[in-house]
Coordinates of C-alpha atoms in Angstrom, one line a residue:
M6 CA 79.4 86.5 -37.7
P7 CA 77.0 88.5 -38.4
L8 CA 77.5 91.7 -40.2
I9 CA 74.7 94.1 -38.0
I10 CA 74.8 97.5 -39.8
R11 CA 72.9 100.6 -37.7
G12 CA 70.1 98.4 -36.0
K13 CA 69.9 95.9 -39.0
I14 CA 71.5 92.2 -40.0
V15 CA 72.9 92.7 -43.3
G16 CA 74.0 90.4 -46.1
E17 CA 74.9 86.9 -46.4
A18 CA 78.0 85.0 -44.8
D19 CA 80.1 84.0 -47.7
Q20 CA 83.2 84.5 -46.4
V21 CA 85.1 81.7 -44.2
H22 CA 87.6 83.1 -41.7
G23 CA 90.1 81.5 -39.4
G24 CA 90.0 82.0 -35.6
R25 CA 92.9 82.0 -33.6
A26 CA 92.3 78.5 -32.0
G27 CA 93.1 75.8 -34.1
G28 CA 90.4 73.9 -36.1
I29 CA 88.2 76.9 -35.3
T30 CA 86.7 78.8 -38.5
F31 CA 83.6 80.9 -38.8
T32 CA 81.8 82.3 -41.8
A33 CA 80.7 86.5 -42.1
P34 CA 79.2 88.7 -44.7
D35 CA 82.1 90.6 -47.2
V36 CA 82.5 93.9 -45.4
A37 CA 83.3 95.2 -49.0
Q38 CA 80.4 94.5 -50.6
H39 CA 78.4 96.7 -47.8
M40 CA 80.6 99.6 -47.6
G41 CA 78.1 102.3 -49.1
A42 CA 75.9 101.3 -45.8
L43 CA 78.3 100.5 -43.5
A44 CA 80.3 104.3 -43.7
L45 CA 78.0 107.2 -42.7
S46 CA 76.5 109.1 -45.4
S47 CA 77.2 111.8 -43.6
P48 CA 78.0 113.9 -40.7
A49 CA 74.7 115.4 -40.5
V50 CA 73.1 112.0 -39.7
L51 CA 74.6 112.1 -36.1
G52 CA 71.9 115.2 -35.3
D53 CA 69.4 112.6 -34.4
L54 CA 71.4 112.0 -31.7
Y55 CA 71.8 115.3 -30.0
K56 CA 68.0 115.1 -29.7
L57 CA 68.9 112.9 -26.8
S58 CA 69.2 114.0 -23.5
F59 CA 71.8 112.8 -21.4
E60 CA 69.3 110.8 -18.5
E61 CA 68.0 109.0 -22.0
I62 CA 70.7 107.6 -23.2
L63 CA 71.5 106.7 -19.9
D64 CA 67.9 105.3 -19.6
F65 CA 68.9 103.2 -22.5
L66 CA 72.1 101.7 -21.2
E67 CA 70.6 101.0 -18.2
E68 CA 68.1 98.9 -20.2
L69 CA 70.8 97.6 -21.9
G70 CA 72.4 96.2 -19.0
K71 CA 70.0 94.7 -17.5
R72 CA 69.6 92.4 -20.8
L73 CA 73.2 91.3 -20.8
N74 CA 73.2 88.2 -19.0
L75 CA 73.3 84.3 -20.1
Y76 CA 69.4 84.7 -20.1
N77 CA 69.9 86.5 -23.3
P78 CA 70.5 83.6 -26.4
W79 CA 72.7 86.2 -28.1
V80 CA 74.9 86.4 -24.9
E81 CA 74.2 82.9 -24.2
E82 CA 75.7 82.5 -28.2
A83 CA 78.9 84.4 -27.7
Y84 CA 79.7 82.5 -24.6
R85 CA 79.6 79.3 -26.2
L86 CA 82.2 80.5 -29.0
S87 CA 84.1 82.3 -26.5
C88 CA 84.6 78.7 -24.6
L89 CA 86.1 77.5 -28.1
T90 CA 88.3 80.6 -29.1
S91 CA 89.1 82.0 -25.8
G92 CA 92.8 81.6 -23.7
L93 CA 90.1 82.0 -20.7
G94 CA 88.5 78.7 -19.1
P95 CA 84.7 78.1 -19.5
D96 CA 84.1 79.1 -15.8
I97 CA 85.9 82.4 -16.2
L98 CA 83.8 83.1 -19.2
R99 CA 80.9 82.2 -17.8
H100 CA 81.2 84.9 -14.5
M101 CA 82.1 87.5 -17.1
Y102 CA 79.2 87.1 -19.2
E103 CA 76.9 86.7 -16.3
T104 CA 78.1 90.1 -14.8
M105 CA 78.8 92.0 -18.1
G106 CA 75.8 94.2 -17.8
A107 CA 76.9 95.4 -14.5
A108 CA 79.3 97.5 -16.5
L109 CA 76.5 99.9 -17.5
D110 CA 75.4 100.6 -14.5
R111 CA 73.6 104.2 -13.9
R112 CA 75.8 105.7 -11.6
S113 CA 79.0 104.7 -12.8
M114 CA 78.0 105.6 -16.3
R115 CA 77.2 109.3 -15.0
E116 CA 80.3 109.5 -12.6
V117 CA 82.6 108.7 -15.8
A118 CA 81.2 111.2 -17.7
D119 CA 81.0 113.7 -15.6
R120 CA 84.8 113.3 -14.4
T121 CA 86.2 112.9 -17.5
I122 CA 84.2 115.4 -19.6
G123 CA 81.8 117.1 -17.7
I124 CA 78.2 116.3 -18.6
G125 CA 77.6 120.1 -19.1
H126 CA 79.8 120.0 -22.2
L127 CA 78.0 116.4 -23.4
E128 CA 74.8 118.5 -23.4
G129 CA 75.7 122.0 -24.4
W130 CA 78.1 124.9 -24.7
V131 CA 80.0 125.6 -21.7
E132 CA 81.0 129.3 -21.5
Q133 CA 84.2 130.6 -20.2
K134 CA 85.4 134.1 -20.0
L135 CA 89.0 135.1 -20.8
E136 CA 91.4 137.8 -20.6
G137 CA 90.8 140.5 -22.9
G138 CA 87.0 140.3 -22.6
L139 CA 86.6 136.7 -25.0
V140 CA 84.2 134.7 -24.2
A141 CA 84.6 131.1 -25.1
R142 CA 82.0 128.5 -25.8
V143 CA 83.0 124.6 -25.3
R144 CA 81.0 121.5 -26.5
A145 CA 82.0 118.0 -26.7
F146 CA 80.7 116.4 -29.6
G147 CA 80.9 112.5 -30.9
A148 CA 82.7 111.5 -33.4
R149 CA 82.6 109.0 -36.4
A150 CA 84.9 106.0 -35.1
V151 CA 86.3 102.8 -36.2
H152 CA 86.9 100.9 -32.7
V153 CA 89.1 97.8 -33.3
V154 CA 88.5 95.7 -30.3
A155 CA 90.7 93.2 -28.1
G156 CA 89.0 90.0 -27.8
N157 CA 91.1 88.6 -24.2
A158 CA 87.9 89.7 -22.1
P159 CA 84.5 90.1 -23.4
G160 CA 83.9 93.6 -21.2
T161 CA 86.0 95.3 -23.9
S162 CA 83.1 95.8 -26.2
V163 CA 80.5 96.5 -23.7
L164 CA 83.0 99.0 -23.0
T165 CA 83.3 100.5 -26.3
V166 CA 79.6 100.8 -26.6
A167 CA 78.8 102.4 -23.8
R168 CA 82.1 105.1 -24.5
N169 CA 80.1 105.6 -28.1
A170 CA 77.0 106.3 -26.7
L171 CA 78.1 108.5 -24.2
T172 CA 80.0 110.6 -26.3
R173 CA 77.2 110.7 -28.8
G174 CA 79.3 109.1 -31.4
D175 CA 79.0 106.9 -34.6
A176 CA 80.8 103.8 -33.8
I177 CA 82.0 101.0 -36.3
I178 CA 83.4 98.1 -34.1
K179 CA 85.9 95.7 -35.8
T180 CA 85.7 92.7 -33.6
P181 CA 88.6 90.2 -33.1
S182 CA 89.2 86.5 -34.6
N183 CA 89.1 85.3 -31.1
D184 CA 85.9 86.8 -29.7
P185 CA 83.4 87.3 -33.2
L186 CA 80.2 87.2 -31.4
T187 CA 80.4 89.5 -28.2
A188 CA 79.8 93.1 -30.0
A189 CA 77.2 91.0 -31.9
C190 CA 75.3 90.4 -29.2
V191 CA 75.3 93.4 -27.7
A192 CA 74.4 94.8 -30.7
R193 CA 71.3 92.1 -31.4
T194 CA 70.1 93.3 -27.6
M195 CA 70.0 96.7 -28.7
I196 CA 68.2 96.1 -31.9
E197 CA 65.4 94.3 -29.4
I198 CA 65.3 97.3 -27.0
A199 CA 64.5 99.3 -29.6
P200 CA 65.7 98.7 -33.7
D201 CA 65.0 102.6 -34.4
H202 CA 66.6 104.5 -31.1
P203 CA 69.4 106.8 -32.2
L204 CA 72.0 104.6 -30.2
T205 CA 71.1 101.8 -32.0
R206 CA 71.2 103.4 -35.1
H207 CA 74.9 104.6 -34.6
L208 CA 76.4 101.2 -34.1
S209 CA 77.7 98.9 -36.5
V210 CA 79.4 95.6 -36.1
A211 CA 81.4 93.8 -38.9
Y212 CA 84.5 91.4 -39.0
W213 CA 86.8 91.5 -41.6
K214 CA 90.7 90.6 -41.7
G215 CA 93.2 93.0 -40.3
G216 CA 95.0 94.3 -43.3
D217 CA 92.4 93.5 -45.7
T218 CA 93.0 96.5 -48.2
G219 CA 89.9 96.0 -49.9
V220 CA 87.7 97.3 -46.7
E221 CA 90.3 99.5 -44.4
E222 CA 91.3 101.5 -47.7
L223 CA 87.8 102.8 -48.3
L224 CA 86.6 103.0 -45.2
Y225 CA 89.8 104.8 -43.2
Q226 CA 89.3 107.9 -45.0
P227 CA 88.0 111.7 -43.4
R228 CA 84.7 111.7 -45.5
H229 CA 83.8 108.4 -43.4
I230 CA 85.5 108.4 -40.2
E231 CA 87.4 111.0 -37.6
K232 CA 88.9 108.7 -35.2
I233 CA 90.4 105.0 -35.0
V234 CA 90.7 103.6 -31.6
A235 CA 92.4 100.8 -31.6
W236 CA 93.4 98.0 -29.2
G237 CA 96.1 95.9 -30.7
G238 CA 99.4 94.6 -30.7
M239 CA 102.8 96.2 -32.0
A240 CA 102.2 94.9 -35.8
S241 CA 98.5 96.1 -35.6
I242 CA 98.8 99.3 -34.5
K243 CA 101.7 100.1 -37.0
H244 CA 99.5 98.9 -39.9
I245 CA 96.8 101.1 -38.6
A246 CA 98.8 103.9 -38.4
R247 CA 99.7 104.0 -41.9
Y248 CA 95.8 105.1 -42.6
V249 CA 96.4 108.2 -40.3
Q250 CA 96.3 111.3 -42.1
P251 CA 95.0 114.8 -41.7
G252 CA 91.2 114.7 -40.4
I253 CA 91.8 110.9 -38.7
E254 CA 93.3 110.8 -35.2
L255 CA 94.6 107.3 -34.0
V256 CA 93.6 106.6 -30.4
T257 CA 95.9 103.4 -29.1
L258 CA 94.9 101.3 -26.2
D259 CA 97.8 99.1 -27.3
P260 CA 98.8 96.2 -25.1
K261 CA 101.2 96.2 -22.0
L262 CA 103.4 94.5 -19.6
S263 CA 102.7 95.1 -16.1
S264 CA 104.7 94.3 -12.7
T265 CA 104.9 94.6 -9.2
I266 CA 106.8 95.6 -6.5
I267 CA 107.0 94.6 -3.1
G268 CA 108.9 96.2 -0.2
E269 CA 111.3 94.4 2.6
E270 CA 108.0 94.8 5.0
A271 CA 106.6 91.7 3.2
F272 CA 109.0 89.5 5.1
A273 CA 107.8 90.9 8.5
D274 CA 106.4 87.3 9.6
E275 CA 105.0 84.0 8.3
A276 CA 101.1 85.3 8.5
T277 CA 102.5 88.7 6.4
M278 CA 104.0 86.6 4.0
Q279 CA 100.9 84.3 3.2
R280 CA 98.7 87.6 2.9
I281 CA 101.3 89.1 0.5
A282 CA 101.4 85.7 -1.1
E283 CA 97.5 85.7 -2.0
A284 CA 97.3 88.8 -3.1
L285 CA 100.2 88.6 -5.6
A286 CA 98.3 85.7 -6.7
V287 CA 95.2 87.4 -7.6
D288 CA 97.2 90.1 -9.5
A289 CA 99.4 87.4 -11.1
G290 CA 96.7 84.6 -11.8
G291 CA 93.4 86.0 -12.3
M292 CA 91.7 86.0 -15.7
N293 CA 94.4 83.6 -16.5
Q294 CA 97.2 86.4 -16.8
E295 CA 95.4 87.4 -20.3
A296 CA 94.9 90.8 -18.8
C297 CA 97.6 93.8 -19.7
V298 CA 97.1 94.5 -16.4
N299 CA 98.4 91.0 -15.0
A300 CA 101.5 91.2 -13.3
R301 CA 104.5 88.8 -14.8
V302 CA 107.8 90.1 -13.3
V303 CA 107.2 90.7 -9.4
W304 CA 110.2 92.8 -8.2
V305 CA 110.8 91.7 -4.2
Q306 CA 113.0 93.7 -1.5
S307 CA 114.1 90.1 0.0
G308 CA 118.1 91.1 -1.0
T309 CA 120.2 89.5 -3.0
G310 CA 122.3 87.8 -0.5
P311 CA 122.1 83.8 0.3
D312 CA 119.8 84.5 3.5
G313 CA 117.4 87.1 1.1
I314 CA 117.2 84.4 -2.0
D315 CA 116.1 81.7 0.6
R316 CA 113.1 84.5 1.7
L317 CA 112.6 84.9 -2.0
V318 CA 112.3 81.1 -2.9
R319 CA 109.9 80.6 0.5
L320 CA 107.6 83.5 -1.1
G321 CA 107.6 81.6 -4.4
E322 CA 106.5 78.6 -2.7
L323 CA 103.3 80.8 -1.0
V324 CA 102.7 82.0 -4.1
Y325 CA 102.4 79.1 -6.6
T326 CA 100.2 77.3 -3.8
A327 CA 98.2 80.5 -3.6
I328 CA 97.5 80.7 -7.4
Q329 CA 96.7 76.8 -7.4
A330 CA 94.0 77.8 -4.7
L331 CA 92.1 80.8 -6.7
P332 CA 88.4 80.2 -7.4
P333 CA 87.3 78.9 -10.8
Q334 CA 85.5 82.2 -11.7
L335 CA 88.9 83.8 -11.7
S336 CA 91.7 81.7 -12.9
G337 CA 92.1 78.2 -13.9
P338 CA 94.4 75.7 -15.5
A339 CA 95.9 77.0 -18.9
V340 CA 93.4 76.3 -22.0
R341 CA 96.1 76.2 -24.0
L342 CA 99.9 76.3 -23.3
N343 CA 102.3 78.7 -24.9
A344 CA 104.8 76.2 -26.2
D345 CA 107.5 78.4 -26.5
L346 CA 107.3 79.5 -23.0
A347 CA 107.4 75.9 -22.1
D348 CA 110.6 75.3 -23.8
E349 CA 111.8 78.2 -22.1
L350 CA 110.9 76.6 -18.7
E351 CA 112.2 73.4 -19.4
A352 CA 115.7 75.0 -20.4
L353 CA 115.6 76.8 -16.7
R354 CA 115.1 73.6 -15.2
L355 CA 118.1 71.9 -17.3
T356 CA 120.3 74.8 -16.0
G357 CA 119.9 73.8 -11.9
D358 CA 119.5 76.3 -9.4
E359 CA 122.7 78.2 -9.7
W360 CA 120.5 81.0 -11.8
Y361 CA 117.1 80.2 -11.0
T362 CA 114.6 78.4 -9.4
V363 CA 111.1 77.0 -10.7
L364 CA 108.3 76.1 -9.0
G365 CA 105.6 74.1 -10.5
G366 CA 105.0 73.9 -14.3
G367 CA 102.8 72.8 -17.1
S368 CA 98.8 73.9 -17.1
G369 CA 98.8 75.1 -13.5
G370 CA 101.4 77.5 -14.0
A371 CA 105.2 78.0 -12.3
V372 CA 106.9 80.7 -10.3
I373 CA 110.2 81.5 -11.8
V374 CA 112.8 82.7 -8.7
S375 CA 115.5 84.8 -9.8
R376 CA 118.9 84.6 -8.1
L377 CA 119.9 87.6 -9.6
D378 CA 118.4 91.1 -9.6
E379 CA 117.6 90.9 -13.2
P380 CA 114.3 89.2 -14.9
V381 CA 114.4 86.2 -17.2
D382 CA 115.1 87.4 -20.8
F383 CA 111.9 85.8 -22.0
A384 CA 110.0 87.9 -19.5
P385 CA 107.7 89.5 -22.4
M386 CA 106.9 85.9 -23.4
L387 CA 105.4 85.1 -19.8
A388 CA 101.7 84.2 -19.6
N389 CA 99.7 81.0 -18.4
R390 CA 99.9 81.9 -14.8
V391 CA 103.8 82.1 -14.7
V392 CA 105.4 84.8 -13.0
N393 CA 108.9 85.8 -12.2
L394 CA 109.9 86.8 -8.9
V395 CA 113.2 89.3 -8.6
P396 CA 115.2 90.1 -5.8
F397 CA 116.6 93.5 -5.5
D398 CA 118.1 95.4 -2.3
D399 CA 117.9 99.0 -3.8
P400 CA 114.2 100.5 -5.1
D401 CA 116.3 102.1 -8.1
V402 CA 116.5 98.9 -9.3
P403 CA 112.9 98.2 -10.3
V404 CA 112.3 101.9 -10.9
G405 CA 114.6 101.8 -13.3
A406 CA 113.1 98.5 -15.2
V407 CA 110.0 100.7 -15.6
T408 CA 109.3 101.8 -19.4
S409 CA 106.9 103.4 -21.9
Y410 CA 105.2 99.7 -22.0
T411 CA 104.7 99.6 -18.4
Q412 CA 101.0 99.5 -17.4
T413 CA 100.1 98.9 -13.9
I414 CA 102.2 98.3 -11.0
G415 CA 100.7 96.3 -8.0
I416 CA 102.8 97.7 -4.9
Y417 CA 103.3 96.9 -1.2
P418 CA 103.5 98.3 0.8
E419 CA 101.4 101.9 0.4
S420 CA 104.0 104.0 1.8
L421 CA 106.7 102.4 -0.7
K422 CA 103.7 103.2 -3.4
H423 CA 104.0 107.1 -2.3
Q424 CA 107.7 106.8 -2.2
L425 CA 108.3 105.7 -5.4
R426 CA 105.2 106.7 -7.8
D427 CA 106.4 110.0 -9.3
K428 CA 109.7 108.4 -10.1
L429 CA 107.7 105.2 -11.7
A430 CA 105.5 108.0 -13.6
I431 CA 108.3 109.8 -15.2
Q432 CA 109.9 106.4 -16.5
G433 CA 106.7 105.4 -18.1
A434 CA 104.5 104.0 -15.7
Q435 CA 100.6 104.1 -16.3
R436 CA 99.1 102.9 -13.4
L437 CA 99.9 102.0 -9.7
V438 CA 97.6 100.3 -7.7
S439 CA 97.5 98.4 -4.2
L440 CA 99.0 94.8 -4.4
G441 CA 96.3 92.3 -4.9
H442 CA 93.8 94.8 -7.0
A443 CA 95.3 95.2 -10.3
L444 CA 92.3 93.4 -11.9
A445 CA 89.9 95.8 -10.3
M446 CA 90.1 98.2 -12.8
P447 CA 87.5 100.9 -11.7
N448 CA 85.5 103.1 -14.3
H449 CA 87.6 106.2 -13.7
G450 CA 88.1 106.8 -17.0
I451 CA 91.6 106.7 -17.4
Q452 CA 93.3 104.0 -19.3
D453 CA 97.0 103.4 -20.6
A454 CA 97.8 107.0 -19.2
I455 CA 95.1 109.2 -21.4
E456 CA 91.2 109.7 -21.2
P457 CA 89.5 107.8 -23.8
L458 CA 86.2 109.5 -23.7
R459 CA 87.9 112.9 -23.8
R460 CA 89.6 111.4 -26.9
M461 CA 87.1 110.4 -28.3
C462 CA 84.9 113.7 -28.3
R463 CA 85.8 116.5 -31.0
W464 CA 86.2 119.6 -28.7
I465 CA 84.9 122.8 -30.4
V466 CA 85.1 126.4 -29.5
E467 CA 82.8 129.4 -30.0
E468 CA 84.5 132.5 -29.8
Q469 CA 82.8 135.8 -29.2
F470 CA 84.8 139.1 -29.3
D471 CA 83.7 142.4 -28.0

C-alpha cells in the first residue's frame, strides 16, 4: 500500500498490517514519519485551486473517468487485491472496477454541483439583498479534510475524489483495510494525467490503523484540517468524535440498516407476486447485501392470519428463487459466511415451523418467514443474502419499526409510498424508493439525510452595510 502525498509516492513500506480477510497482510509506510508533508503547510496553499475554472475541474474529472477501467494497471491491481479482501465476489467486483469511471460523467458532475451547492457559489460571490439595505455576498470554499472511506464498494473512493475536486478541497483519504488500493489507484492515475495539476496536488492517500494516536492526535488538529468526513461503524465514529473541537467539524456517513414495505396489492395474482419477488431479490441480494441500501427486513401486508402466512411463505419461495437467479455481475454466493448468522439460522430450523419458516441457507442465502408481525431478534446481523419477511395488517406497524438508523426503504406500490412518506420521514427514514431500485443511488447529492457536498464546504459571507 503506497503512501501518496500530493502527487508523489513517498516512504518505504516498512509496517505490516493485517487485512480483514483471514491470512491477508499488507505493508505500508509509517504515516507518522511523514506527518510534516501529509498535513497541508498552510491554508494559503489552497489558492491554486481557485485559479481553476469549474469547467477545467470537469475537464480533469472527465479525463480521469476515461482512464478508470481494467485496462489501467493500477485499477487492475486494486481489483485483484479486492478479490482477496472484499465481501463481494470476483464477478461483482470486475463489473464495479470496469465501470467505476462512469461516476465522473461530466453532465452528472455538473448537475450534482449545481443542484446541491450552486455553481455560482463555487465560482464566485453570489449577492443577496436583504432587509434594511444589507447586501450579503456568499461563496462556498473548499476545506482541508480527512476522509475515512468505507471499503464495502470501490465506488466510495471515486466519489470522495470527485466531491473533493468539485468543492476545491484538500483531501487526505484514509483507506480501509478491506480495500487498501482503490483510492491509491485513482491517485496514481491522476499523477499519470498531470502530477502538478492542482487537483492532483490536493489529494493524498494513506493507510494507518484506525485508533493510531501517533497519527491521529497529530493530524486531527484545527491547524491541519477543518473537516473529518467519516464512513464508519459505531465504534469507529465514536473514536473519531473524540477529536471534534472548535475548528473541526465531523461529517458522518455511517452504516445504516435498510428495509422494505410491500402492500397487499402484491398478492393481486401470481404474475404480480413474481414481479414483486424479482424486484425484492435485487434490493436484498444485489451487491451480496454488502451495502447499507440493501433490504434486510421486509414488511409485507399479507395479513397475519393462517391464509396470510401461507401467502407470505409463497412469496418467500419466489424471492429465494429470484435471488439465486440474479446475474453474476450483480450478486453471487457468499464469499465468507457469517458464522454467527449461520448459527442463528440453524437454531431457527431446530425450533420447527411454529414461529418461523426458513427457506434455503448456506452460501446461497436464505429467506426467513416470520409467522408473527415481528422481525427476528438478530435482524441487524442479516447478511450473505439472508432476508426476513414479516407479515403485517396495519401499515403503522412497519412505520413504528423505523428509527434514525434506517436508511433506505423500498416501497410497493407507489400509492403506499405517498401515503406513508411523511410518517416514515418523521420516524427517521432517510430515503424512500420504488421497490427494486434501492441500489440505483442516483447522483442527486443527498446521502444519509444530508447533502455531503454542502457540508464539505465552508460557507463564507461578506456583508456590506449602507
